[in-house]
Coordinates of C-alpha atoms and ligand atoms in Angstrom, one line a residue:
M1 CA 40.2 51.3 0.8
I2 CA 40.1 48.1 -1.6
T3 CA 43.1 45.8 -0.9
P4 CA 44.5 43.1 -3.8
A5 CA 43.2 40.8 -1.3
S6 CA 39.7 42.3 -0.6
S7 CA 39.3 43.1 -4.5
L8 CA 39.8 39.5 -5.3
H9 CA 37.2 38.6 -2.7
V10 CA 34.8 41.1 -4.6
L11 CA 35.7 39.0 -7.6
H12 CA 35.6 35.9 -5.9
L13 CA 31.8 37.0 -4.5
I14 CA 30.6 37.9 -8.0
I15 CA 32.1 34.5 -9.7
V16 CA 30.1 32.6 -6.7
F17 CA 27.2 34.8 -7.5
L18 CA 27.4 34.5 -11.4
L19 CA 27.9 30.5 -10.6
R20 CA 24.7 30.3 -8.8
A21 CA 22.7 32.6 -10.6
P22 CA 19.9 30.6 -12.6
P23 CA 20.4 30.6 -16.6
C24 CA 17.6 32.8 -17.1
P25 CA 15.4 34.6 -14.8
A26 CA 13.3 33.3 -11.7
D27 CA 10.6 35.3 -11.5
G28 CA 7.7 32.9 -10.3
G29 CA 6.1 31.6 -7.2
T30 CA 6.8 31.6 -3.7
W31 CA 7.9 28.8 -1.0
S32 CA 7.2 28.5 2.5
M33 CA 7.3 26.0 5.2
L34 CA 4.5 24.6 6.4
L35 CA 5.5 22.2 9.2
P36 CA 9.1 21.5 9.8
N37 CA 8.5 18.2 10.9
I38 CA 5.3 15.8 10.1
G39 CA 7.3 12.7 11.6
I40 CA 7.2 10.8 8.4
S41 CA 9.2 11.3 5.6
A42 CA 5.7 11.7 2.5
M43 CA 6.9 9.2 0.2
H44 CA 3.3 8.8 -1.1
M45 CA 0.3 11.8 -1.0
Q46 CA -3.2 11.7 -1.7
L47 CA -5.7 14.5 -1.3
L48 CA -9.1 13.6 -0.3
P49 CA -12.3 15.7 -0.8
N50 CA -12.4 16.8 2.4
D51 CA -9.1 18.8 2.1
R52 CA -7.1 16.2 4.3
V53 CA -4.0 14.2 2.5
V54 CA -3.3 10.9 3.4
I55 CA 0.8 10.5 3.2
Y56 CA 2.6 7.2 4.0
D57 CA 5.9 5.9 3.9
R58 CA 7.1 2.1 4.5
T59 CA 6.6 -0.1 7.5
D60 CA 10.0 -1.8 7.4
F61 CA 13.2 0.0 8.7
G62 CA 12.5 1.0 12.3
T63 CA 10.6 3.7 14.2
S64 CA 9.6 7.1 12.5
N65 CA 9.7 10.8 14.5
I66 CA 6.3 10.3 15.3
S67 CA 4.5 8.2 17.9
L68 CA 1.4 5.8 17.3
P69 CA -1.9 7.5 19.5
K70 CA -2.6 6.0 22.9
G71 CA 0.5 4.1 23.3
K72 CA -0.2 1.9 20.6
C73 CA 2.4 -0.4 18.9
R74 CA 2.7 -2.2 15.7
P75 CA 1.4 -5.9 16.7
K76 CA 4.2 -8.3 17.4
S77 CA 6.8 -5.5 16.9
K78 CA 8.9 -2.9 19.4
D79 CA 8.0 -0.5 16.8
C80 CA 5.3 1.8 18.4
S81 CA 5.5 4.8 15.9
A82 CA 3.5 5.9 13.2
H83 CA 4.1 5.0 8.9
S84 CA 1.2 7.2 7.8
V85 CA -0.1 10.8 8.7
E86 CA -3.4 12.5 7.7
Y87 CA -2.7 16.1 7.1
D88 CA -5.6 18.6 7.3
V89 CA -4.7 21.3 5.4
A90 CA -7.3 23.6 7.0
S91 CA -5.7 23.0 10.4
N92 CA -2.1 22.6 9.1
S93 CA -1.9 19.5 11.3
V94 CA -1.3 16.0 11.1
R95 CA -2.7 13.0 13.1
P96 CA -0.7 9.8 13.0
L97 CA -2.4 6.7 11.3
M98 CA -1.7 3.2 12.1
V99 CA -0.7 0.5 9.0
L100 CA 0.3 -3.2 9.8
S101 CA 1.7 -4.5 6.3
N102 CA 4.6 -2.9 4.4
F103 CA 3.0 -0.4 2.0
W104 CA 6.5 0.9 0.4
C105 CA 6.3 1.9 -3.2
S106 CA 3.2 1.2 -3.8
S107 CA 0.1 3.0 -6.0
G108 CA -3.3 3.7 -5.2
S109 CA -6.7 5.5 -6.7
L110 CA -9.3 7.4 -5.1
M111 CA -12.9 5.5 -5.4
P112 CA -16.0 7.2 -6.3
D113 CA -16.9 7.7 -3.1
G114 CA -13.8 9.7 -2.3
S115 CA -11.9 6.9 0.1
L116 CA -8.6 5.9 -1.2
T117 CA -7.9 2.3 -2.2
Q118 CA -4.1 1.6 -1.9
T119 CA -2.8 -1.6 -3.7
G120 CA 0.9 -3.9 -2.9
G121 CA 3.9 -2.8 -1.4
N122 CA 6.8 -4.9 -0.7
A123 CA 6.9 -8.2 1.5
D124 CA 4.2 -8.7 3.8
G125 CA 2.5 -5.8 2.2
A126 CA 3.0 -7.2 -1.6
L127 CA -0.8 -8.4 -2.1
V128 CA -2.6 -6.4 0.4
V129 CA -5.3 -3.7 -0.7
R130 CA -5.8 -1.1 2.1
T131 CA -8.8 1.5 2.2
Y132 CA -8.7 4.6 3.7
K133 CA -12.2 6.4 4.4
S134 CA -11.5 9.8 6.0
C135 CA -12.8 11.2 9.4
D136 CA -11.3 12.2 12.7
T137 CA -11.0 8.9 13.9
C138 CA -10.6 6.7 11.0
D139 CA -7.7 4.6 10.5
W140 CA -6.5 2.1 7.7
Q141 CA -8.5 -0.9 6.8
E142 CA -6.2 -4.1 5.3
I143 CA -7.4 -6.5 2.9
Q144 CA -5.3 -9.7 2.8
N145 CA -4.8 -11.1 -0.9
G146 CA -6.6 -8.4 -2.1
L147 CA -4.3 -8.5 -5.2
V148 CA -3.7 -11.7 -7.1
Q149 CA -0.3 -11.0 -8.1
E150 CA 2.5 -8.9 -5.9
R151 CA 2.9 -5.7 -7.1
W152 CA 5.5 -3.4 -6.0
Y153 CA 6.2 -0.1 -8.2
A154 CA 2.7 -0.6 -10.1
T155 CA 0.6 2.3 -11.6
N156 CA -3.0 2.4 -11.0
H157 CA -5.9 4.6 -12.9
F158 CA -9.3 4.8 -12.1
L159 CA -12.0 3.6 -14.5
P160 CA -15.5 4.7 -15.7
D161 CA -16.8 2.0 -14.1
G162 CA -15.7 2.9 -10.7
R163 CA -13.1 0.1 -10.5
Q164 CA -9.4 1.0 -10.8
I165 CA -6.6 -1.2 -12.8
I166 CA -3.1 -2.0 -11.4
I167 CA -0.6 -2.3 -13.7
G168 CA 2.7 -4.0 -13.7
G169 CA 5.1 -3.9 -10.7
R170 CA 8.4 -5.5 -10.5
R171 CA 8.5 -9.0 -12.3
A172 CA 4.8 -8.5 -12.3
F173 CA 4.1 -8.4 -16.2
T174 CA 0.2 -8.2 -15.6
Y175 CA -2.5 -6.4 -14.9
E176 CA -5.1 -6.7 -12.7
F177 CA -8.6 -5.0 -11.6
F178 CA -10.1 -3.9 -8.2
P179 CA -12.6 -4.2 -6.4
K180 CA -12.5 -7.8 -8.2
T181 CA -15.5 -8.7 -10.2
P182 CA -16.6 -12.2 -11.6
D183 CA -15.0 -12.2 -14.4
T184 CA -12.1 -10.7 -13.6
Q185 CA -10.6 -12.5 -10.6
K186 CA -7.3 -13.1 -12.4
A187 CA -3.9 -11.2 -13.5
I188 CA -4.0 -10.9 -16.9
D189 CA -0.4 -11.1 -18.9
F190 CA 0.8 -8.1 -20.4
P191 CA 3.7 -8.4 -22.8
F192 CA 4.5 -4.9 -23.4
L193 CA 5.9 -4.9 -19.6
V194 CA 8.4 -7.8 -20.7
Q195 CA 9.1 -6.2 -24.0
T196 CA 10.0 -2.7 -22.0
N197 CA 11.7 -4.6 -19.6
D198 CA 16.0 -4.3 -19.6
P199 CA 16.2 -7.4 -17.0
R200 CA 19.2 -5.3 -15.9
I201 CA 17.6 -2.5 -14.6
E202 CA 14.0 -2.8 -14.8
N203 CA 13.9 0.9 -16.5
N204 CA 10.0 0.4 -16.9
L205 CA 8.5 0.5 -13.1
Y206 CA 5.8 2.6 -12.7
P207 CA 4.8 3.0 -16.0
F208 CA 2.9 6.4 -17.1
V209 CA -0.7 5.7 -17.5
F210 CA -3.7 8.2 -19.1
L211 CA -7.3 7.0 -19.7
I212 CA -8.0 8.8 -23.0
P213 CA -11.8 9.9 -24.4
D214 CA -11.7 6.9 -26.4
G215 CA -11.9 4.5 -23.6
N216 CA -8.4 3.1 -24.1
L217 CA -5.6 3.3 -22.0
F218 CA -2.3 5.3 -23.0
I219 CA 0.5 3.1 -21.3
F220 CA 4.5 4.6 -21.5
A221 CA 7.3 2.5 -20.3
N222 CA 10.8 2.6 -20.3
N223 CA 10.9 4.7 -24.1
R224 CA 7.8 3.6 -25.8
A225 CA 3.8 3.7 -25.6
I226 CA 1.1 2.1 -26.8
L227 CA -2.7 2.3 -26.7
F228 CA -4.3 -0.3 -24.8
D229 CA -7.7 -1.8 -24.7
Y230 CA -7.8 -3.0 -21.6
V231 CA -11.7 -4.4 -21.9
K232 CA -9.9 -6.7 -24.9
N233 CA -7.0 -6.9 -23.8
Q234 CA -5.6 -5.8 -27.2
V235 CA -2.4 -3.1 -28.1
V236 CA -4.6 -0.8 -30.5
R237 CA -1.4 1.5 -31.4
T238 CA 1.9 1.4 -31.0
F239 CA 3.4 4.8 -31.2
P240 CA 7.2 5.3 -32.2
T241 CA 10.1 5.3 -29.6
I242 CA 10.9 8.7 -28.1
P243 CA 13.9 10.0 -29.9
G244 CA 16.8 9.7 -28.1
D245 CA 15.5 6.3 -26.8
E246 CA 16.4 6.9 -23.2
P247 CA 14.3 5.4 -20.5
R248 CA 12.0 7.8 -18.9
N249 CA 10.5 5.3 -16.2
Y250 CA 11.9 4.3 -12.4
P251 CA 15.0 4.3 -11.9
S252 CA 15.3 6.4 -15.1
T253 CA 12.5 8.4 -13.7
G254 CA 11.0 11.0 -15.5
S255 CA 7.5 12.3 -15.4
A256 CA 4.6 12.5 -17.4
V257 CA 1.2 14.4 -17.8
L258 CA -1.9 14.0 -20.2
L259 CA -2.1 17.6 -21.0
P260 CA -5.3 19.8 -20.8
M261 CA -8.2 18.0 -22.0
R262 CA -10.5 20.8 -24.1
I263 CA -14.3 19.8 -24.4
V264 CA -15.9 21.2 -27.0
Q265 CA -20.0 20.1 -27.8
G266 CA -19.1 16.8 -25.9
T267 CA -15.8 16.0 -27.6
V268 CA -12.3 16.3 -27.1
A269 CA -10.5 16.7 -30.2
T270 CA -6.9 17.0 -29.5
V271 CA -5.4 14.4 -26.7
E272 CA -1.6 15.4 -25.9
V273 CA 0.7 13.5 -23.8
L274 CA 3.9 15.6 -22.4
V275 CA 7.1 13.4 -21.1
C276 CA 9.6 15.5 -19.3
G277 CA 13.3 14.1 -17.9
G278 CA 14.8 11.4 -16.7
A279 CA 18.4 9.6 -16.9
P280 CA 20.2 7.8 -19.4
G281 CA 19.9 4.2 -19.2
S282 CA 23.8 3.7 -18.2
A283 CA 22.7 5.9 -15.1
F284 CA 21.5 3.4 -12.4
R285 CA 24.7 1.1 -13.1
H286 CA 27.2 4.1 -13.2
A287 CA 25.2 5.7 -9.9
I288 CA 25.9 2.4 -8.2
K289 CA 29.1 2.7 -8.8
G290 CA 29.5 6.2 -7.7
I291 CA 29.6 7.5 -11.2
F292 CA 26.5 10.3 -11.6
D293 CA 25.5 10.6 -15.4
G294 CA 23.6 13.9 -16.1
A295 CA 20.1 13.7 -16.3
L296 CA 17.9 14.3 -19.3
D297 CA 16.8 17.6 -20.4
T298 CA 14.4 16.9 -23.1
C299 CA 10.5 16.5 -23.2
G300 CA 8.5 14.9 -25.8
R301 CA 5.2 16.0 -26.7
I302 CA 2.9 14.0 -28.9
T303 CA -0.7 13.9 -30.0
I304 CA -1.9 10.8 -29.7
S305 CA -5.5 12.0 -31.3
D306 CA -3.5 12.7 -34.7
P307 CA -3.8 9.7 -37.2
D308 CA 0.4 9.9 -37.6
P309 CA 1.4 10.8 -34.1
R310 CA 5.3 12.3 -33.8
W311 CA 7.1 13.3 -30.7
V312 CA 8.3 16.5 -30.6
M313 CA 11.0 17.2 -28.8
E314 CA 11.8 19.8 -26.3
T315 CA 14.4 20.9 -24.4
M316 CA 13.9 22.4 -20.4
P317 CA 16.3 25.2 -19.3
M318 CA 17.7 22.6 -17.4
A319 CA 18.2 18.7 -16.6
R320 CA 15.8 16.9 -14.4
V321 CA 15.3 13.4 -13.2
M322 CA 12.5 12.6 -10.2
G323 CA 10.8 15.6 -11.1
D324 CA 7.1 15.7 -10.4
M325 CA 4.5 17.0 -13.5
L326 CA 1.6 18.5 -12.1
L327 CA -1.6 20.0 -13.9
L328 CA -1.9 23.6 -12.2
P329 CA -5.9 24.8 -12.5
N330 CA -4.9 27.1 -15.1
G331 CA -3.7 24.4 -17.7
N332 CA 0.1 25.1 -17.3
V333 CA 2.3 22.4 -16.1
L334 CA 4.4 22.6 -13.0
I335 CA 7.7 20.7 -12.7
I336 CA 9.3 20.8 -9.7
N337 CA 11.7 18.3 -7.4
G338 CA 14.3 16.0 -8.1
G339 CA 18.2 16.4 -9.2
S340 CA 20.0 16.9 -12.4
A341 CA 22.3 13.9 -11.8
G342 CA 22.0 10.3 -11.1
T343 CA 19.1 8.4 -10.8
A344 CA 16.2 7.3 -8.6
G345 CA 17.3 4.7 -6.1
W346 CA 18.8 4.4 -2.6
E347 CA 22.1 6.8 -2.7
C348 CA 22.0 7.5 -6.1
G349 CA 20.6 10.8 -7.1
R350 CA 22.6 13.9 -7.1
N351 CA 22.7 17.7 -7.9
P352 CA 19.3 18.7 -6.2
V353 CA 17.1 21.2 -8.8
L354 CA 15.5 23.5 -6.6
N355 CA 13.7 25.6 -9.3
P356 CA 10.7 24.6 -10.5
L357 CA 9.9 25.1 -13.9
I358 CA 6.3 26.0 -15.3
Y359 CA 5.4 24.8 -18.7
Q360 CA 2.7 26.9 -20.7
P361 CA 1.3 24.2 -23.3
G362 CA -0.4 26.8 -25.1
N363 CA 2.5 29.0 -25.7
P364 CA 4.7 28.9 -29.1
V365 CA 7.8 26.1 -28.8
G366 CA 10.6 28.4 -27.4
S367 CA 8.4 30.3 -25.0
R368 CA 7.0 28.0 -22.7
F369 CA 9.2 27.1 -19.8
V370 CA 9.1 29.8 -17.1
M371 CA 11.7 29.3 -14.4
Q372 CA 10.3 29.4 -10.6
A373 CA 11.7 30.7 -7.5
P374 CA 14.0 28.2 -5.5
T375 CA 13.4 26.6 -2.2
T376 CA 16.4 25.3 -0.1
I377 CA 15.3 22.2 0.7
P378 CA 16.7 19.3 -1.8
R379 CA 13.4 17.0 -2.6
M380 CA 15.3 13.9 -4.3
Y381 CA 14.5 10.2 -4.1
H382 CA 11.0 9.7 -2.6
S383 CA 9.5 13.3 -3.0
T384 CA 6.0 14.0 -3.3
A385 CA 4.2 17.1 -4.4
I386 CA 0.2 17.5 -5.3
L387 CA -2.0 20.0 -5.9
L388 CA -4.4 21.4 -3.2
R389 CA -7.7 22.9 -3.7
D390 CA -6.7 26.6 -3.0
G391 CA -4.4 26.3 -6.0
R392 CA -1.0 25.8 -3.8
V393 CA 0.9 22.9 -4.3
L394 CA 2.0 20.8 -0.8
V395 CA 5.7 19.5 -1.3
G396 CA 7.1 16.7 1.4
G397 CA 9.3 13.9 1.6
S398 CA 13.1 13.0 0.1
N399 CA 14.7 9.9 1.7
P400 CA 17.3 8.6 -0.6
H401 CA 18.4 6.4 2.3
D402 CA 17.8 2.8 3.4
K403 CA 16.9 4.4 6.8
Y404 CA 15.7 7.7 8.4
E405 CA 19.3 9.6 8.0
F406 CA 19.4 13.1 9.5
T407 CA 23.6 13.7 9.9
N408 CA 26.5 12.9 7.7
V409 CA 24.7 11.6 4.8
F410 CA 23.8 13.8 1.0
Y411 CA 20.3 15.1 1.4
P412 CA 19.2 14.0 4.7
T413 CA 15.6 12.4 5.3
E414 CA 13.1 15.2 5.0
L415 CA 10.6 15.2 7.2
S416 CA 9.0 18.7 6.5
L417 CA 5.7 19.6 4.5
E418 CA 6.5 23.0 2.5
E419 CA 3.8 24.5 -0.2
F420 CA 4.9 26.1 -3.1
S421 CA 2.6 28.9 -4.4
P422 CA 2.3 29.5 -7.9
S423 CA 2.4 33.4 -9.2
Y424 CA -1.0 33.2 -9.8
L425 CA -1.4 33.2 -5.9
D426 CA 0.3 36.7 -5.7
S427 CA -1.8 39.2 -4.0
T428 CA -1.1 41.9 -6.3
L429 CA -3.5 39.8 -8.8
S430 CA -6.5 39.3 -5.9
G431 CA -8.4 42.0 -8.1
L432 CA -8.8 39.8 -11.0
R433 CA -8.9 36.4 -9.3
P434 CA -12.6 34.8 -9.3
V435 CA -14.6 33.8 -6.1
I436 CA -17.2 30.6 -6.6
I437 CA -20.2 31.9 -5.0
S438 CA -22.4 29.3 -6.1
P439 CA -22.6 25.6 -6.4
V440 CA -21.2 25.0 -3.1
N441 CA -18.2 22.9 -2.3
G442 CA -19.2 19.5 -2.7
A443 CA -21.9 19.5 -5.0
T444 CA -23.2 16.5 -7.0
T445 CA -23.4 16.4 -10.7
M446 CA -24.0 14.2 -13.7
Y447 CA -22.6 13.5 -17.1
G448 CA -23.7 15.9 -19.6
K449 CA -25.3 17.9 -17.3
Q450 CA -25.6 22.1 -17.3
M451 CA -24.0 23.4 -14.3
V452 CA -24.7 27.2 -13.8
I453 CA -21.5 29.0 -11.9
K454 CA -21.9 31.8 -10.1
F455 CA -19.0 34.0 -9.3
A456 CA -17.2 37.3 -8.1
V457 CA -14.3 39.3 -9.6
S458 CA -13.4 42.5 -8.3
K459 CA -12.2 44.1 -10.9
N460 CA -13.6 44.4 -14.6
L461 CA -13.8 40.6 -15.9
N462 CA -12.6 40.1 -19.3
T463 CA -15.0 37.5 -20.7
S464 CA -13.2 36.1 -23.6
S465 CA -10.5 35.2 -20.8
V466 CA -12.8 32.8 -18.5
L467 CA -12.3 29.3 -18.1
V468 CA -13.7 26.3 -16.1
T469 CA -11.8 23.9 -15.5
M470 CA -11.9 20.5 -13.5
V471 CA -8.7 18.3 -11.8
A472 CA -8.9 14.9 -10.8
P473 CA -7.0 14.5 -7.4
S474 CA -4.2 12.4 -8.1
F475 CA -2.1 9.8 -6.2
N476 CA 1.6 10.6 -6.3
T477 CA 4.8 8.8 -5.8
H478 CA 8.1 8.3 -7.2
S479 CA 7.6 11.3 -9.3
F480 CA 4.3 10.3 -11.0
S481 CA 0.8 11.7 -10.5
M482 CA -1.7 8.7 -11.2
N483 CA -5.2 9.5 -12.4
Q484 CA -3.7 13.3 -12.9
R485 CA -6.1 14.6 -15.6
L486 CA -7.3 18.5 -16.5
L487 CA -10.7 19.1 -18.2
V488 CA -11.4 22.4 -20.2
L489 CA -15.3 22.1 -19.8
H490 CA -17.3 23.4 -22.7
S491 CA -18.7 26.7 -21.7
G492 CA -20.7 29.7 -22.3
I493 CA -20.1 33.2 -22.4
P494 CA -19.8 34.7 -18.8
T495 CA -23.0 37.5 -17.6
I496 CA -23.6 40.0 -15.3
V497 CA -26.0 38.8 -12.9
R498 CA -28.9 41.4 -12.9
K499 CA -28.8 43.4 -9.7
S500 CA -25.5 42.5 -8.8
S501 CA -21.9 42.6 -10.0
N502 CA -21.4 39.3 -9.8
Y503 CA -21.2 36.9 -12.6
Q504 CA -22.4 33.7 -14.2
V505 CA -21.4 31.0 -16.5
T506 CA -23.0 27.8 -17.7
V507 CA -20.7 24.9 -17.9
T508 CA -21.5 21.6 -19.4
M509 CA -20.1 18.7 -17.3
P510 CA -17.9 16.1 -19.4
P511 CA -19.8 13.9 -21.9
S512 CA -18.4 10.3 -20.0
G513 CA -16.7 8.3 -17.7
N514 CA -14.1 7.9 -20.0
V515 CA -13.2 11.5 -20.4
A516 CA -13.8 12.1 -16.6
P517 CA -14.1 8.8 -15.0
K518 CA -16.8 8.7 -11.9
G519 CA -16.3 10.4 -8.6
N520 CA -14.6 13.8 -7.2
Y521 CA -13.0 16.8 -8.7
I522 CA -11.7 20.1 -8.2
L523 CA -13.7 22.7 -10.2
F524 CA -11.7 26.1 -11.0
V525 CA -12.8 29.5 -12.2
V526 CA -9.9 30.8 -14.3
H527 CA -9.8 34.2 -15.2
Q528 CA -6.8 35.8 -17.3
D529 CA -5.0 32.8 -16.0
I530 CA -5.8 33.4 -12.5
P531 CA -7.8 30.2 -11.2
S532 CA -10.2 30.8 -8.0
E533 CA -9.9 28.6 -4.8
G534 CA -11.7 25.4 -6.4
I535 CA -14.8 23.7 -4.8
W536 CA -15.3 19.6 -5.0
I537 CA -17.7 18.4 -7.1
H538 CA -18.9 14.8 -7.7
I539 CA -19.6 13.5 -10.8
Q540 CA -21.7 10.2 -11.9
Ligands
NAG1 C1 14.0 11.7 14.6 O1 14.3 10.8 15.8 C2 15.8 10.7 16.0 C3 15.8 9.4 17.3 O2 14.5 9.7 18.2 C4 16.6 11.6 16.6 O3 17.6 11.4 16.7 C5 16.3 12.9 15.0 O4 17.0 13.9 15.6 C6 14.7 13.2 15.1 N1 14.6 13.7 13.7 C7 14.2 14.8 13.4 C8 14.3 15.6 12.5 O5 13.3 15.1 14.2
NAG2 C1 -9.1 39.7 -22.7 O1 -8.9 38.2 -23.3 C2 -8.3 38.0 -24.8 C3 -8.0 36.2 -24.4 O2 -7.5 36.0 -23.3 C4 -7.3 38.9 -24.5 O3 -6.9 38.5 -25.9 C5 -7.5 40.4 -24.2 O4 -5.9 41.0 -24.7 C6 -7.9 40.4 -23.1 N1 -8.1 42.0 -23.0 C7 -7.5 42.7 -22.0 C8 -7.9 44.1 -22.0 O5 -7.0 42.1 -21.0

């Protein structure tokens, strides 16, 4: 019998359900826990060409939850815990690494040889450059005074000549290069970072930087963007301010991607950038007083290859600050992690957004966003996400506290690693999924060269729905993925390989280092939006 009390209870459940129901159907992707405790909080992540991931946090807060190997301790310290680990995708396990100086809120880039070069950090680490070349027993190497200016919250980007450019950082209104060459020993003044800096909140840290095919850098800081010739040290173009004028960089942390670039006959005709989320300019000052402003729910998209580029604004199904934007192998953009109130910074974020979004750049405006299934773990400030070679997304970190805090706080320090599997990994689609037969993982190639890719698909192949894409593995921290780019290669029509049920397609490698700086990429064959497992290729 339904009593008034129990019918009220039912009504209450329905209301709770309605309140919790996402505003549009969440039908994509699945989550699962990979490792509940890797011993550190994953503030920075980089995938390496051997499918291991370098993960690191900071060194200056006390002990982590994983010991250094063989009873080692940090010099002149009672701290015998590790602040960096190497995660091995194949065995789903971590190995602790030793780092001496503080690489908190730093930046980095893979080098052409597949090693990670990481730059800057805080205090004793602000001028240090560290390299990590992966092997079973390898560890960090540190170069004291590798930088000429202290860099904390800077952005790095790899360059066609194999160096990286390191731009900005707190109170560092300059850029420099690494490795140093005789003509680039100094830091070079960069007034754009002064112009976009509001000294009260420094809303232009971790600028969004992309190398574009004409050889210039697109640089977005606060609410403005330029094209910059880093060779001549000249601003080539100034883009309109993003509509709404609200900041998009740390601590009003939004994110940005260079949308997939399609190469046709050796050229990229259209170059577009997408910037999503962030927080109002007032949000940081309010958050430190305990008032949490709503995050921005807009994205701005701009075709920077147009003679007269304009921002086109779109509205996301929900607002987000501290979201990560990742290019998926099929050219869609995943927007993941973050919250819907407050800003980046210790204790400054609220209302975790547990549902990722997928943005389909080729769809008409209004039908681009697809809500994804939610996780149960808030990934707030200091969380990370990177694409793995098999198409999964590795998600970690979240520590909005000065120390590791596990109880009696909003959003306890997260030591877990989860995976998000986009719906293209559903087993029901396996008949459509390409399997690359050759070349083998680790192949090398050269600019402009043709490559024959042999692959199998168990169901019928729709030859007009095959793409070959190539993704640069990015350095992820603070909601930005440095070096991230996806190229759709110029390709012929796939044909059947004689006397087999396999196919082959001939693709042309990118024309130059401005389109694809030399180094390591993951190549995918995509059929009807479903990517194969990727293979590493090295281009030079
Ligand atoms: C981390 O270590 C601290 C101190 O030993 C302990 O209190 C805490 O429960 C550990 N947390 C996790 C998630 O392992
Ligand atoms: C094959 O792919 C093309 C391009 O994506 C699409 O328009 C067409 O509907 C597909 N055909 C089938 C049978 O799925």
